[in-house]
Amino acid sequence: MQYNPGWNNSSVNLLHVRAVGPGDTLHYIWSSIGAPAVLLVATESRSSTLHINWTQLLSPAPSGAIWIDPPSSVVYSTAVVFTKVFEYSEAKTPEELFYPTYDLSDFSWNSINHTLNHTALTAEFTGIPATDPSDSFSNGSLAFRVTAYEASGRDGPLPSLLHTENSSKVEFVLAGVAPRGNSSRFVLEVATVEQTGVVEKLRSARSIDDEYTPTIFEMLSLVAESQNDSSTLSFLQWKATAYGSRTPRREDSIQCRSHSLQTANWTLPTSSIVHAYFGEGVGSTYTVSAMNISFGGEDGKVYQEKRYLSWSALLGFGQPPQDTFSPLVISIMAVALGTPMLMLLVGSCVVLFAQKKRYSEYEPIN
């Protein structure tokens, strides 16, 4: 993990996470320059390196300021951008009251240098609006916590996402932010940038096994597929829930809804690292898609009471991790289905044995 490689000023945040495999390298470049974003670049070289022209990156025309050397080693690249947060109050009338949008490219972000943990491979981007007329952020903040992984495993805290060494986690957190309505709900807008020949698809998978995330039976994945061979190149994966506590429990669950994926008809912030890497082709050569993820319990009361919301998602390369039935659930199913079958088998044997023992007082007629 490198913080602002080649730059000594902590007024901006750029975190480079580099994972070296047997014959390849995965690059994750997180930044809050412009809207918070992450670049995902996969290379087929163990020695590929990140280069940044900081003067150009921080200029009004950052195109070409970020590149991977050697360029020929890059086999796939994509980006995920967290652009806006909407707040609305769901009234009993068909109309919903939307408050002024929080544009994340206009936020002021703290230095992540003091939150970097090179042992746990974590960091936290924390920010507040540059202007806050409603004083909603006077005692609160918005944050993106990122975690890298060295091996496969499962997170301990809910929603206990299953991860691989080819993935990282991002956690969206609202803490202490005063809602502007009595039953406010929040919506996070997420945009993706994909190269030509790649298609984004939103998938939903349901399972009866909720051992690791109680009462939540749905997993959603936004996957990028190659049009040539239908192989999955990257993913963004999350459980259909958020939580209203720093130490989440089942009762702290907040309903999470994912809205349809659409081609974005707007441009990303020009100062973002996305333009610095992909150039001026964003929106033309490269496809920009966006979707909204909304959070809110019944009448929005969960956030109203606790003033805390956290939502976790996994992102990475290749196929998203898939949960299988745990040994505990398999054992329960075996007992639940096996016991009736065993009773039926024993009962049949008893009936057959009783029939063979049956006799009569009458002599058979010869």
Short mmCIF file of C-alpha atoms in Angstrom, two decimals, residues 112-329:
data_model
loop_
_atom_site.label_atom_id
_atom_site.label_comp_id
_atom_site.label_asym_id
_atom_site.label_seq_id
_atom_site.Cartn_x
_atom_site.Cartn_y
_atom_site.Cartn_z
CA ILE A 112 -6.04 9.28 4.97
CA ASN A 113 -2.38 9.13 6.03
CA HIS A 114 -3.27 8.75 9.72
CA THR A 115 -5.87 6.03 9.01
CA LEU A 116 -3.56 3.80 6.97
CA ASN A 117 -3.00 0.42 8.57
CA HIS A 118 -0.37 -1.52 6.65
CA THR A 119 -0.92 -4.60 8.80
CA ALA A 120 -4.70 -4.82 8.44
CA LEU A 121 -4.49 -3.35 4.89
CA THR A 122 -7.18 -0.74 5.62
CA ALA A 123 -7.68 2.99 5.10
CA GLU A 124 -10.54 5.46 5.48
CA PHE A 125 -11.59 8.41 3.31
CA THR A 126 -13.64 10.79 5.49
CA GLY A 127 -15.25 13.96 4.21
CA ILE A 128 -17.85 16.68 4.69
CA PRO A 129 -19.46 19.06 2.17
CA ALA A 130 -17.41 22.14 1.31
CA THR A 131 -20.58 24.14 1.94
CA ASP A 132 -23.28 22.91 4.30
CA PRO A 133 -26.19 25.41 4.48
CA SER A 134 -28.37 23.01 6.51
CA ASP A 135 -25.58 22.19 9.03
CA SER A 136 -26.42 18.51 8.60
CA PHE A 137 -22.72 17.62 8.83
CA SER A 138 -21.96 19.80 11.86
CA ASN A 139 -21.57 16.67 14.02
CA GLY A 140 -21.24 14.04 11.32
CA SER A 141 -19.30 12.83 8.31
CA LEU A 142 -19.41 10.59 5.27
CA ALA A 143 -16.72 7.96 4.78
CA PHE A 144 -15.48 5.22 2.48
CA ARG A 145 -13.48 2.55 4.29
CA VAL A 146 -11.38 0.30 2.07
CA THR A 147 -9.84 -3.07 2.85
CA ALA A 148 -7.46 -5.20 0.80
CA TYR A 149 -7.04 -8.96 1.21
CA GLU A 150 -4.03 -11.25 1.00
CA ALA A 151 -5.99 -14.51 1.03
CA SER A 152 -9.47 -15.97 0.76
CA GLY A 153 -11.73 -15.82 3.79
CA ARG A 154 -14.83 -14.29 5.30
CA ASP A 155 -15.30 -11.00 7.13
CA GLY A 156 -16.25 -11.27 10.79
CA PRO A 157 -18.66 -8.31 11.13
CA LEU A 158 -22.00 -8.43 9.36
CA PRO A 159 -22.75 -8.84 6.50
CA SER A 160 -19.79 -11.29 6.67
CA LEU A 161 -18.91 -11.11 2.97
CA LEU A 162 -16.95 -14.00 1.48
CA HIS A 163 -13.82 -12.68 -0.26
CA THR A 164 -10.83 -13.88 -2.26
CA GLU A 165 -7.30 -12.54 -2.64
CA ASN A 166 -8.43 -11.02 -5.98
CA SER A 167 -10.91 -8.68 -4.28
CA SER A 168 -11.14 -5.67 -1.97
CA LYS A 169 -13.93 -4.27 0.20
CA VAL A 170 -15.41 -0.79 0.35
CA GLU A 171 -17.74 0.31 3.14
CA PHE A 172 -19.95 3.38 2.74
CA VAL A 173 -20.63 5.03 6.12
CA LEU A 174 -22.86 7.90 7.22
CA ALA A 175 -22.18 8.74 10.87
CA GLY A 176 -23.83 11.51 12.85
CA VAL A 177 -25.25 13.26 9.78
CA ALA A 178 -28.50 15.00 10.73
CA PRO A 179 -31.37 14.02 8.41
CA ARG A 180 -33.26 16.91 6.82
CA GLY A 181 -36.63 15.19 7.20
CA ASN A 182 -38.58 13.20 9.77
CA SER A 183 -38.31 9.98 7.75
CA SER A 184 -35.29 10.57 5.54
CA ARG A 185 -33.87 7.88 3.31
CA PHE A 186 -30.54 8.00 1.54
CA VAL A 187 -29.50 6.92 -1.94
CA LEU A 188 -25.92 6.32 -3.11
CA GLU A 189 -25.24 6.77 -6.82
CA VAL A 190 -22.57 4.42 -8.19
CA ALA A 191 -21.08 4.75 -11.68
CA THR A 192 -18.84 2.35 -13.59
CA VAL A 193 -16.51 2.89 -16.55
CA GLU A 194 -15.94 0.02 -18.97
CA GLN A 195 -13.95 -0.32 -22.15
CA THR A 196 -15.42 -1.23 -25.57
CA GLY A 197 -16.62 -4.82 -25.82
CA VAL A 198 -17.57 -5.13 -22.14
CA VAL A 199 -21.18 -5.29 -20.94
CA GLU A 200 -22.41 -4.62 -17.39
CA LYS A 201 -25.13 -6.86 -15.93
CA LEU A 202 -26.92 -6.75 -12.59
CA ARG A 203 -27.56 -10.21 -11.12
CA SER A 204 -29.57 -11.30 -8.12
CA ALA A 205 -29.03 -14.65 -6.37
CA ARG A 206 -31.25 -15.98 -3.58
CA SER A 207 -30.44 -18.72 -1.10
CA ILE A 208 -32.21 -20.35 1.84
CA ASP A 209 -28.90 -20.30 3.73
CA ASP A 210 -28.67 -17.14 5.86
CA GLU A 211 -26.26 -18.47 8.49
CA TYR A 212 -23.64 -15.75 7.99
CA THR A 213 -26.09 -12.88 7.35
CA PRO A 214 -29.27 -13.66 9.33
CA THR A 215 -32.62 -12.86 7.65
CA ILE A 216 -30.89 -11.75 4.42
CA PHE A 217 -31.41 -14.20 1.57
CA GLU A 218 -30.37 -12.11 -1.44
CA MET A 219 -26.93 -11.37 -2.91
CA LEU A 220 -26.53 -8.85 -5.74
CA SER A 221 -23.65 -8.61 -8.19
CA LEU A 222 -22.84 -6.04 -10.85
CA VAL A 223 -20.62 -7.99 -13.23
CA ALA A 224 -18.65 -6.92 -16.30
CA GLU A 225 -18.72 -9.53 -19.05
CA SER A 226 -16.72 -9.72 -22.27
CA GLN A 227 -18.94 -9.75 -25.36
CA ASN A 228 -16.45 -12.00 -27.14
CA ASP A 229 -16.40 -15.02 -24.84
CA SER A 230 -18.93 -14.08 -22.08
CA SER A 231 -16.19 -14.38 -19.44
CA THR A 232 -16.59 -12.32 -16.27
CA LEU A 233 -13.88 -9.69 -15.96
CA SER A 234 -14.77 -7.80 -12.78
CA PHE A 235 -17.56 -7.44 -10.23
CA LEU A 236 -19.14 -5.33 -7.53
CA GLN A 237 -20.99 -7.57 -5.04
CA TRP A 238 -23.12 -6.84 -1.97
CA LYS A 239 -25.80 -8.26 0.29
CA ALA A 240 -29.25 -6.69 0.15
CA THR A 241 -28.83 -4.99 3.52
CA ALA A 242 -27.17 -2.13 5.35
CA TYR A 243 -26.74 -1.69 9.10
CA GLY A 244 -27.46 1.04 11.62
CA SER A 245 -24.77 0.33 14.19
CA ARG A 246 -20.98 0.39 14.49
CA THR A 247 -21.18 -3.17 15.85
CA PRO A 248 -23.97 -4.51 13.61
CA ARG A 249 -26.42 -7.13 14.78
CA ARG A 250 -29.40 -8.72 13.06
CA GLU A 251 -31.83 -6.20 14.58
CA ASP A 252 -29.75 -3.29 13.19
CA SER A 253 -30.49 -4.28 9.60
CA ILE A 254 -31.59 -1.49 7.23
CA GLN A 255 -33.39 -2.35 4.02
CA CYS A 256 -31.24 -1.97 0.91
CA ARG A 257 -32.72 -1.73 -2.59
CA SER A 258 -30.87 -1.69 -5.89
CA HIS A 259 -32.39 0.15 -8.80
CA SER A 260 -31.93 -0.72 -12.47
CA LEU A 261 -28.59 -0.13 -14.17
CA GLN A 262 -28.70 2.59 -16.83
CA THR A 263 -26.31 4.14 -19.30
CA ALA A 264 -25.27 7.47 -17.78
CA ASN A 265 -26.24 10.55 -19.77
CA TRP A 266 -23.94 12.84 -17.79
CA THR A 267 -20.19 13.29 -17.53
CA LEU A 268 -18.01 12.33 -14.59
CA PRO A 269 -16.13 15.07 -12.69
CA THR A 270 -13.25 16.26 -14.87
CA SER A 271 -10.81 16.27 -11.96
CA SER A 272 -11.30 12.61 -11.11
CA ILE A 273 -8.64 9.94 -11.54
CA VAL A 274 -10.95 8.31 -14.08
CA HIS A 275 -10.21 11.00 -16.67
CA ALA A 276 -6.56 10.91 -15.68
CA TYR A 277 -6.34 7.22 -16.64
CA PHE A 278 -8.93 6.72 -19.38
CA GLY A 279 -8.49 10.13 -21.01
CA GLU A 280 -11.11 12.13 -22.88
CA GLY A 281 -12.77 8.97 -24.18
CA VAL A 282 -14.93 8.57 -21.06
CA GLY A 283 -18.54 8.58 -22.25
CA SER A 284 -17.64 7.89 -25.90
CA THR A 285 -14.88 5.28 -26.29
CA TYR A 286 -15.56 4.03 -22.77
CA THR A 287 -19.08 3.32 -21.52
CA VAL A 288 -20.34 4.96 -18.33
CA SER A 289 -23.19 3.19 -16.51
CA ALA A 290 -24.85 4.17 -13.24
CA MET A 291 -27.23 2.77 -10.69
CA ASN A 292 -28.78 3.92 -7.41
CA ILE A 293 -28.67 1.96 -4.16
CA SER A 294 -31.20 3.16 -1.57
CA PHE A 295 -31.23 2.59 2.17
CA GLY A 296 -34.13 2.85 4.58
CA GLY A 297 -36.07 0.79 7.06
CA GLU A 298 -39.74 1.19 7.74
CA ASP A 299 -40.44 4.92 7.55
CA GLY A 300 -36.67 5.51 7.75
CA LYS A 301 -36.78 5.17 11.54
CA VAL A 302 -33.60 3.11 11.95
CA TYR A 303 -31.31 5.90 10.77
CA GLN A 304 -33.45 8.56 12.46
CA GLU A 305 -32.87 6.92 15.84
CA LYS A 306 -29.21 5.92 15.61
CA ARG A 307 -27.77 8.39 13.09
CA TYR A 308 -25.55 5.67 11.64
CA LEU A 309 -25.60 3.77 8.35
CA SER A 310 -23.03 1.38 6.87
CA TRP A 311 -23.17 -0.55 3.61
CA SER A 312 -20.43 -2.96 2.48
CA ALA A 313 -19.56 -4.14 -1.01
CA LEU A 314 -16.87 -6.34 -2.49
CA LEU A 315 -15.10 -5.47 -5.74
CA GLY A 316 -12.47 -7.31 -7.67
CA PHE A 317 -11.41 -9.27 -10.73
CA GLY A 318 -12.91 -12.42 -12.24
CA GLN A 319 -15.97 -14.24 -10.94
CA PRO A 320 -17.53 -12.96 -7.71
CA PRO A 321 -17.26 -15.36 -4.75
CA GLN A 322 -20.22 -17.70 -4.40
CA ASP A 323 -21.49 -18.94 -1.07
CA THR A 324 -22.19 -22.65 -0.78
CA PHE A 325 -24.30 -24.40 1.84
CA SER A 326 -22.38 -24.49 5.10
CA PRO A 327 -21.84 -27.81 6.97
CA LEU A 328 -24.31 -26.66 9.63
CA VAL A 329 -27.10 -26.06 7.11
#
